[in-house]
Amino acid sequence: MNKRLVKEGFKPSFIKALKAKYEDRHFLQVLELNVLLFLRKSDYHGIQVTGEAKERVRGFLKANKAALKKAEKNYRVSPPVIASLLWIESRHGQNTGQFHVPSVYLHLLQAPRPEVVAHLQRNAKQFTDHVTKKNRKDIDKRTKTKSDWALAELRALQTMFLRDKKALHELRGSFSGAFGMPQFLPSSYVSYAKAFNSKRPADLTRPDDAIQSVANYLHKSGWKPGKKKTYSAALFRYNKSTDYGNAILKLADLAEPPKQRAPAAKAKSRR
């Protein structure tokens, strides 16, 4: 692992910091979830559109009017969509994950090791009733693609580290290394994160920064107001799941505040 990082040209200070903070306790769990979870089919996103979700999104809209208004003005993305996405991603910051993000990618970097591949092949049956030959081939391929992907995310982490040395110490998130309210990957943070106040770095644990960052991501992914086809395409780029995009759009539609009716004109007196 260390040799590969050196070979790939990572800075010695970054490698030293990675080694100092590396946590091995979730090694197999991270590998299994990232490589094998594709075997488990479910509409996880669809079942998140509930009455409670609608009310929570409405509450978020009321509590963050200024940040949402700024995001809509700058990026032209609907506030209910931003609020719905943040609910589905992390319950508005209540569930951002406890995995040490740098360690997640160091785990995945080791996925192609023969003993790791053998373990994953043995444990595939825990994720599906029937493991096909195609599944076996896909698992082998995914160990390589996940390792290469982890390397790219480590490059983004290095960029974050060079800006703020605390990034490696405090960054926790999902089993895939996504963090903060919008569950951004490090590469997404580097490319799309925006602070409400441009005088400081974006902090994705803050609602105002998370709102700007999501809006910027969707805007740069092709979101165009009034053109519904662009909504699904932009959301698919955020998370490559049609169910995910459909769930966000459905929840946003349900949570849209009812339009205020104009008061009826008073009838003129005929006295």
mmCIF file of C-alpha atoms in Angstrom:
data_model
loop_
_atom_site.group_PDB
_atom_site.id
_atom_site.type_symbol
_atom_site.label_atom_id
_atom_site.label_comp_id
_atom_site.label_asym_id
_atom_site.label_seq_id
_atom_site.Cartn_x
_atom_site.Cartn_y
_atom_site.Cartn_z
ATOM 1 C CA MET A 1 0.000 0.000 0.000
ATOM 2 C CA ASN A 2 2.752 2.429 0.974
ATOM 3 C CA LYS A 3 4.805 1.496 -2.105
ATOM 4 C CA ARG A 4 1.874 2.204 -4.410
ATOM 5 C CA LEU A 5 1.296 5.637 -2.912
ATOM 6 C CA VAL A 6 4.969 6.497 -3.354
ATOM 7 C CA LYS A 7 4.942 5.150 -6.912
ATOM 8 C CA GLU A 8 1.839 7.198 -7.734
ATOM 9 C CA GLY A 9 3.600 10.379 -6.659
ATOM 10 C CA PHE A 10 1.782 11.255 -3.430
ATOM 11 C CA LYS A 11 3.569 13.750 -1.227
ATOM 12 C CA PRO A 12 5.608 12.269 1.668
ATOM 13 C CA SER A 13 3.848 14.516 4.216
ATOM 14 C CA PHE A 14 0.452 13.213 3.074
ATOM 15 C CA ILE A 15 1.560 9.564 3.159
ATOM 16 C CA LYS A 16 2.976 10.060 6.652
ATOM 17 C CA ALA A 17 -0.301 11.591 7.850
ATOM 18 C CA LEU A 18 -2.315 8.749 6.283
ATOM 19 C CA LYS A 19 -0.234 6.109 8.047
ATOM 20 C CA ALA A 20 -0.418 7.941 11.373
ATOM 21 C CA LYS A 21 -4.223 8.113 11.315
ATOM 22 C CA TYR A 22 -5.033 4.817 9.589
ATOM 23 C CA GLU A 23 -7.831 2.800 11.257
ATOM 24 C CA ASP A 24 -8.007 -0.892 10.321
ATOM 25 C CA ARG A 25 -11.049 -1.864 12.395
ATOM 26 C CA HIS A 26 -13.594 -1.686 9.530
ATOM 27 C CA PHE A 27 -11.340 -3.217 6.867
ATOM 28 C CA LEU A 28 -13.476 -6.198 5.809
ATOM 29 C CA GLN A 29 -16.787 -4.414 6.332
ATOM 30 C CA VAL A 30 -15.770 -1.550 4.036
ATOM 31 C CA LEU A 31 -14.532 -3.950 1.358
ATOM 32 C CA GLU A 32 -17.674 -6.096 1.467
ATOM 33 C CA LEU A 33 -20.078 -3.157 1.323
ATOM 34 C CA ASN A 34 -18.249 -1.424 -1.516
ATOM 35 C CA VAL A 35 -17.564 -4.484 -3.638
ATOM 36 C CA LEU A 36 -20.528 -6.784 -2.899
ATOM 37 C CA LEU A 37 -23.505 -4.542 -2.171
ATOM 38 C CA PHE A 38 -24.415 -4.415 -5.886
ATOM 39 C CA LEU A 39 -25.644 -8.016 -5.475
ATOM 40 C CA ARG A 40 -28.445 -6.882 -3.167
ATOM 41 C CA LYS A 41 -31.392 -5.446 -5.080
ATOM 42 C CA SER A 42 -33.792 -3.115 -3.284
ATOM 43 C CA ASP A 43 -35.701 0.146 -3.704
ATOM 44 C CA TYR A 44 -34.045 1.685 -0.648
ATOM 45 C CA HIS A 45 -34.529 5.224 -1.854
ATOM 46 C CA GLY A 46 -38.217 4.881 -2.704
ATOM 47 C CA ILE A 47 -39.201 3.812 0.803
ATOM 48 C CA GLN A 48 -37.707 7.003 2.247
ATOM 49 C CA VAL A 49 -40.510 9.160 0.819
ATOM 50 C CA THR A 50 -42.819 9.296 3.833
ATOM 51 C CA GLY A 51 -45.097 11.710 5.636
ATOM 52 C CA GLU A 52 -42.382 12.343 8.201
ATOM 53 C CA ALA A 53 -39.880 13.088 5.428
ATOM 54 C CA LYS A 54 -42.269 15.612 3.891
ATOM 55 C CA GLU A 55 -42.682 17.458 7.195
ATOM 56 C CA ARG A 56 -38.938 17.429 7.905
ATOM 57 C CA VAL A 57 -38.195 18.864 4.470
ATOM 58 C CA ARG A 58 -40.803 21.577 4.986
ATOM 59 C CA GLY A 59 -39.222 22.413 8.337
ATOM 60 C CA PHE A 60 -35.792 22.622 6.713
ATOM 61 C CA LEU A 61 -37.158 24.973 4.051
ATOM 62 C CA LYS A 62 -38.496 27.307 6.733
ATOM 63 C CA ALA A 63 -35.332 27.195 8.845
ATOM 64 C CA ASN A 64 -32.910 27.889 5.979
ATOM 65 C CA LYS A 65 -34.707 30.444 3.832
ATOM 66 C CA ALA A 66 -31.742 32.792 3.348
ATOM 67 C CA ALA A 67 -29.302 30.081 2.251
ATOM 68 C CA LEU A 68 -31.863 28.449 -0.041
ATOM 69 C CA LYS A 69 -32.797 31.785 -1.586
ATOM 70 C CA LYS A 70 -29.134 32.524 -2.314
ATOM 71 C CA ALA A 71 -28.627 29.077 -3.842
ATOM 72 C CA GLU A 72 -31.692 29.442 -6.054
ATOM 73 C CA LYS A 73 -30.532 32.878 -7.206
ATOM 74 C CA ASN A 74 -26.958 31.793 -7.973
ATOM 75 C CA TYR A 75 -27.533 28.271 -9.289
ATOM 76 C CA ARG A 76 -31.243 28.218 -10.241
ATOM 77 C CA VAL A 77 -31.958 24.977 -8.398
ATOM 78 C CA SER A 78 -35.299 24.493 -6.626
ATOM 79 C CA PRO A 79 -35.096 24.796 -2.794
ATOM 80 C CA PRO A 80 -37.416 21.787 -2.204
ATOM 81 C CA VAL A 81 -35.090 19.625 -4.315
ATOM 82 C CA ILE A 82 -32.031 20.728 -2.322
ATOM 83 C CA ALA A 83 -33.828 20.138 0.981
ATOM 84 C CA SER A 84 -35.120 16.728 -0.177
ATOM 85 C CA LEU A 85 -31.694 15.612 -1.367
ATOM 86 C CA LEU A 86 -30.122 16.559 1.962
ATOM 87 C CA TRP A 87 -32.840 14.617 3.793
ATOM 88 C CA ILE A 88 -32.327 11.452 1.761
ATOM 89 C CA GLU A 89 -28.541 11.731 1.921
ATOM 90 C CA SER A 90 -28.086 12.285 5.654
ATOM 91 C CA ARG A 91 -31.390 13.193 7.342
ATOM 92 C CA HIS A 92 -30.250 16.828 7.237
ATOM 93 C CA GLY A 93 -26.976 15.967 8.924
ATOM 94 C CA GLN A 94 -28.269 13.551 11.567
ATOM 95 C CA ASN A 95 -26.714 10.516 9.880
ATOM 96 C CA THR A 96 -23.431 11.380 8.169
ATOM 97 C CA GLY A 97 -21.522 8.177 9.017
ATOM 98 C CA GLN A 98 -18.757 7.171 11.418
ATOM 99 C CA PHE A 99 -16.200 5.584 9.084
ATOM 100 C CA HIS A 100 -12.801 7.297 8.967
ATOM 101 C CA VAL A 101 -12.811 8.587 5.381
ATOM 102 C CA PRO A 102 -9.063 8.360 4.588
ATOM 103 C CA SER A 103 -9.003 4.808 5.972
ATOM 104 C CA VAL A 104 -11.940 3.812 3.745
ATOM 105 C CA TYR A 105 -9.861 4.547 0.662
ATOM 106 C CA LEU A 106 -6.768 2.873 2.068
ATOM 107 C CA HIS A 107 -8.917 -0.232 2.659
ATOM 108 C CA LEU A 108 -10.232 -0.156 -0.910
ATOM 109 C CA LEU A 109 -6.758 0.362 -2.316
ATOM 110 C CA GLN A 110 -6.035 -3.175 -1.087
ATOM 111 C CA ALA A 111 -9.102 -4.782 -2.704
ATOM 112 C CA PRO A 112 -7.170 -6.603 -5.495
ATOM 113 C CA ARG A 113 -4.957 -8.509 -3.042
ATOM 114 C CA PRO A 114 -5.515 -12.264 -3.708
ATOM 115 C CA GLU A 115 -6.510 -13.012 -0.106
ATOM 116 C CA VAL A 116 -9.012 -10.133 -0.153
ATOM 117 C CA VAL A 117 -10.551 -11.264 -3.457
ATOM 118 C CA ALA A 118 -10.862 -14.806 -2.078
ATOM 119 C CA HIS A 119 -12.628 -13.497 1.022
ATOM 120 C CA LEU A 120 -15.060 -11.452 -1.061
ATOM 121 C CA GLN A 121 -15.868 -14.412 -3.298
ATOM 122 C CA ARG A 122 -16.572 -16.569 -0.236
ATOM 123 C CA ASN A 123 -18.824 -13.957 1.346
ATOM 124 C CA ALA A 124 -20.813 -13.022 -1.770
ATOM 125 C CA LYS A 125 -23.590 -15.410 -0.702
ATOM 126 C CA GLN A 126 -24.371 -13.101 2.212
ATOM 127 C CA PHE A 127 -25.609 -10.496 -0.269
ATOM 128 C CA THR A 128 -27.667 -12.671 -2.633
ATOM 129 C CA ASP A 129 -29.363 -16.076 -2.630
ATOM 130 C CA HIS A 130 -27.653 -17.194 -5.830
ATOM 131 C CA VAL A 131 -24.174 -16.170 -6.967
ATOM 132 C CA THR A 132 -23.830 -16.599 -10.743
ATOM 133 C CA LYS A 133 -20.681 -16.971 -12.843
ATOM 134 C CA LYS A 134 -21.257 -13.441 -14.077
ATOM 135 C CA ASN A 135 -21.452 -12.253 -10.466
ATOM 136 C CA ARG A 136 -18.091 -13.898 -9.796
ATOM 137 C CA LYS A 137 -16.507 -12.120 -12.758
ATOM 138 C CA ASP A 138 -18.087 -8.823 -11.724
ATOM 139 C CA ILE A 139 -16.668 -9.174 -8.214
ATOM 140 C CA ASP A 140 -13.173 -9.665 -9.631
ATOM 141 C CA LYS A 141 -13.590 -6.594 -11.857
ATOM 142 C CA ARG A 142 -14.967 -4.481 -9.029
ATOM 143 C CA THR A 143 -11.954 -5.133 -6.808
ATOM 144 C CA LYS A 144 -9.785 -3.492 -9.476
ATOM 145 C CA THR A 145 -12.162 -0.623 -10.314
ATOM 146 C CA LYS A 146 -12.773 0.150 -6.633
ATOM 147 C CA SER A 147 -9.033 0.212 -5.985
ATOM 148 C CA ASP A 148 -8.444 2.620 -8.878
ATOM 149 C CA TRP A 149 -11.376 4.750 -7.718
ATOM 150 C CA ALA A 150 -9.954 4.872 -4.186
ATOM 151 C CA LEU A 151 -6.649 6.108 -5.582
ATOM 152 C CA ALA A 152 -8.434 8.984 -7.336
ATOM 153 C CA GLU A 153 -10.286 9.891 -4.134
ATOM 154 C CA LEU A 154 -7.011 9.836 -2.204
ATOM 155 C CA ARG A 155 -5.650 12.392 -4.670
ATOM 156 C CA ALA A 156 -8.618 14.616 -3.861
ATOM 157 C CA LEU A 157 -8.024 14.030 -0.147
ATOM 158 C CA GLN A 158 -4.437 15.126 -0.624
ATOM 159 C CA THR A 159 -5.693 18.386 -2.128
ATOM 160 C CA MET A 160 -7.935 18.856 0.920
ATOM 161 C CA PHE A 161 -5.044 17.973 3.247
ATOM 162 C CA LEU A 162 -2.769 20.573 1.682
ATOM 163 C CA ARG A 163 -5.473 23.189 2.309
ATOM 164 C CA ASP A 164 -6.282 22.042 5.840
ATOM 165 C CA LYS A 165 -4.161 19.530 7.771
ATOM 166 C CA LYS A 166 -7.112 18.702 10.049
ATOM 167 C CA ALA A 167 -8.943 17.019 7.163
ATOM 168 C CA LEU A 168 -7.396 13.603 7.850
ATOM 169 C CA HIS A 169 -8.000 13.761 11.591
ATOM 170 C CA GLU A 170 -11.669 14.691 11.701
ATOM 171 C CA LEU A 171 -13.200 13.487 8.433
ATOM 172 C CA ARG A 172 -15.793 10.760 9.000
ATOM 173 C CA GLY A 173 -18.529 9.561 6.712
ATOM 174 C CA SER A 174 -20.127 6.583 4.985
ATOM 175 C CA PHE A 175 -18.582 3.242 4.038
ATOM 176 C CA SER A 176 -17.884 4.725 0.595
ATOM 177 C CA GLY A 177 -16.099 7.743 2.071
ATOM 178 C CA ALA A 178 -18.914 10.234 1.482
ATOM 179 C CA PHE A 179 -19.149 12.893 4.190
ATOM 180 C CA GLY A 180 -21.115 15.860 5.476
ATOM 181 C CA MET A 181 -24.782 16.692 5.018
ATOM 182 C CA PRO A 182 -24.692 16.209 1.229
ATOM 183 C CA GLN A 183 -22.473 13.103 1.485
ATOM 184 C CA PHE A 184 -19.876 14.451 -0.938
ATOM 185 C CA LEU A 185 -16.918 12.336 -1.964
ATOM 186 C CA PRO A 186 -13.543 14.087 -1.594
ATOM 187 C CA SER A 187 -13.426 14.623 -5.375
ATOM 188 C CA SER A 188 -16.872 16.240 -5.245
ATOM 189 C CA TYR A 189 -15.776 18.480 -2.398
ATOM 190 C CA VAL A 190 -12.731 19.684 -4.341
ATOM 191 C CA SER A 191 -14.811 20.345 -7.473
ATOM 192 C CA TYR A 192 -18.148 21.606 -6.143
ATOM 193 C CA ALA A 193 -18.088 22.605 -2.466
ATOM 194 C CA LYS A 194 -19.129 26.222 -1.891
ATOM 195 C CA ALA A 195 -19.327 28.193 1.336
ATOM 196 C CA PHE A 196 -22.234 30.511 2.079
ATOM 197 C CA ASN A 197 -19.558 32.995 3.108
ATOM 198 C CA SER A 198 -16.791 32.941 0.497
ATOM 199 C CA LYS A 199 -14.215 34.168 3.040
ATOM 200 C CA ARG A 200 -13.834 30.682 4.529
ATOM 201 C CA PRO A 201 -13.579 27.075 3.248
ATOM 202 C CA ALA A 202 -16.826 25.176 2.794
ATOM 203 C CA ASP A 203 -17.865 23.155 5.844
ATOM 204 C CA LEU A 204 -20.346 20.479 4.774
ATOM 205 C CA THR A 205 -21.594 19.989 8.328
ATOM 206 C CA ARG A 206 -23.151 23.468 8.067
ATOM 207 C CA PRO A 207 -26.597 23.662 6.408
ATOM 208 C CA ASP A 208 -25.812 26.943 4.625
ATOM 209 C CA ASP A 209 -22.637 25.545 3.044
ATOM 210 C CA ALA A 210 -24.249 22.196 2.226
ATOM 211 C CA ILE A 211 -27.091 24.007 0.450
ATOM 212 C CA GLN A 212 -24.749 26.062 -1.749
ATOM 213 C CA SER A 213 -22.629 23.010 -2.536
ATOM 214 C CA VAL A 214 -25.546 20.809 -3.611
ATOM 215 C CA ALA A 215 -26.966 23.593 -5.755
ATOM 216 C CA ASN A 216 -23.579 24.153 -7.401
ATOM 217 C CA TYR A 217 -23.184 20.421 -8.080
ATOM 218 C CA LEU A 218 -26.605 20.087 -9.711
ATOM 219 C CA HIS A 219 -26.155 23.314 -11.665
ATOM 220 C CA LYS A 220 -22.833 22.145 -13.077
ATOM 221 C CA SER A 221 -24.399 18.759 -13.831
ATOM 222 C CA GLY A 222 -26.845 20.361 -16.243
ATOM 223 C CA TRP A 223 -29.859 21.281 -14.085
ATOM 224 C CA LYS A 224 -32.036 23.759 -15.982
ATOM 225 C CA PRO A 225 -35.187 25.196 -14.392
ATOM 226 C CA GLY A 226 -38.360 24.198 -16.185
ATOM 227 C CA LYS A 227 -36.681 21.387 -18.148
ATOM 228 C CA LYS A 228 -37.617 18.229 -16.249
ATOM 229 C CA LYS A 229 -35.369 15.900 -18.238
ATOM 230 C CA THR A 230 -32.358 17.778 -16.908
ATOM 231 C CA TYR A 231 -33.516 17.174 -13.325
ATOM 232 C CA SER A 232 -33.229 13.381 -13.601
ATOM 233 C CA ALA A 233 -29.935 13.613 -15.492
ATOM 234 C CA ALA A 234 -28.342 15.920 -12.913
ATOM 235 C CA LEU A 235 -29.519 13.768 -10.003
ATOM 236 C CA PHE A 236 -28.279 10.618 -11.737
ATOM 237 C CA ARG A 237 -24.846 12.195 -11.939
ATOM 238 C CA TYR A 238 -25.029 12.859 -8.189
ATOM 239 C CA ASN A 239 -25.984 9.242 -7.485
ATOM 240 C CA LYS A 240 -26.161 6.699 -10.296
ATOM 241 C CA SER A 241 -29.584 5.367 -9.339
ATOM 242 C CA THR A 242 -32.851 6.154 -11.093
ATOM 243 C CA ASP A 243 -34.743 5.312 -7.885
ATOM 244 C CA TYR A 244 -32.653 7.894 -6.054
ATOM 245 C CA GLY A 245 -33.536 10.704 -8.442
ATOM 246 C CA ASN A 246 -37.202 9.718 -8.544
ATOM 247 C CA ALA A 247 -37.388 9.673 -4.744
ATOM 248 C CA ILE A 248 -35.902 13.168 -4.435
ATOM 249 C CA LEU A 249 -38.201 14.646 -7.069
ATOM 250 C CA LYS A 250 -41.251 12.974 -5.516
ATOM 251 C CA LEU A 251 -40.358 14.176 -2.023
ATOM 252 C CA ALA A 252 -39.659 17.692 -3.311
ATOM 253 C CA ASP A 253 -43.057 17.756 -4.998
ATOM 254 C CA LEU A 254 -44.806 16.619 -1.806
ATOM 255 C CA ALA A 255 -42.912 19.120 0.344
ATOM 256 C CA GLU A 256 -43.458 22.091 -1.961
ATOM 257 C CA PRO A 257 -45.215 24.715 0.181
ATOM 258 C CA PRO A 258 -48.782 25.287 -1.014
ATOM 259 C CA LYS A 259 -49.103 28.441 -3.070
ATOM 260 C CA GLN A 260 -50.876 31.262 -1.325
ATOM 261 C CA ARG A 261 -54.171 32.144 -2.914
ATOM 262 C CA ALA A 262 -54.812 35.809 -3.612
ATOM 263 C CA PRO A 263 -57.446 37.209 -1.243
ATOM 264 C CA ALA A 264 -60.873 37.449 -2.821
ATOM 265 C CA ALA A 265 -61.926 40.975 -3.811
ATOM 266 C CA LYS A 266 -64.595 42.467 -1.586
ATOM 267 C CA ALA A 267 -67.947 42.873 -3.250
ATOM 268 C CA LYS A 268 -69.003 46.459 -3.763
ATOM 269 C CA SER A 269 -71.859 47.676 -1.603
ATOM 270 C CA ARG A 270 -75.096 48.309 -3.504
ATOM 271 C CA ARG A 271 -76.577 50.682 -0.988
#
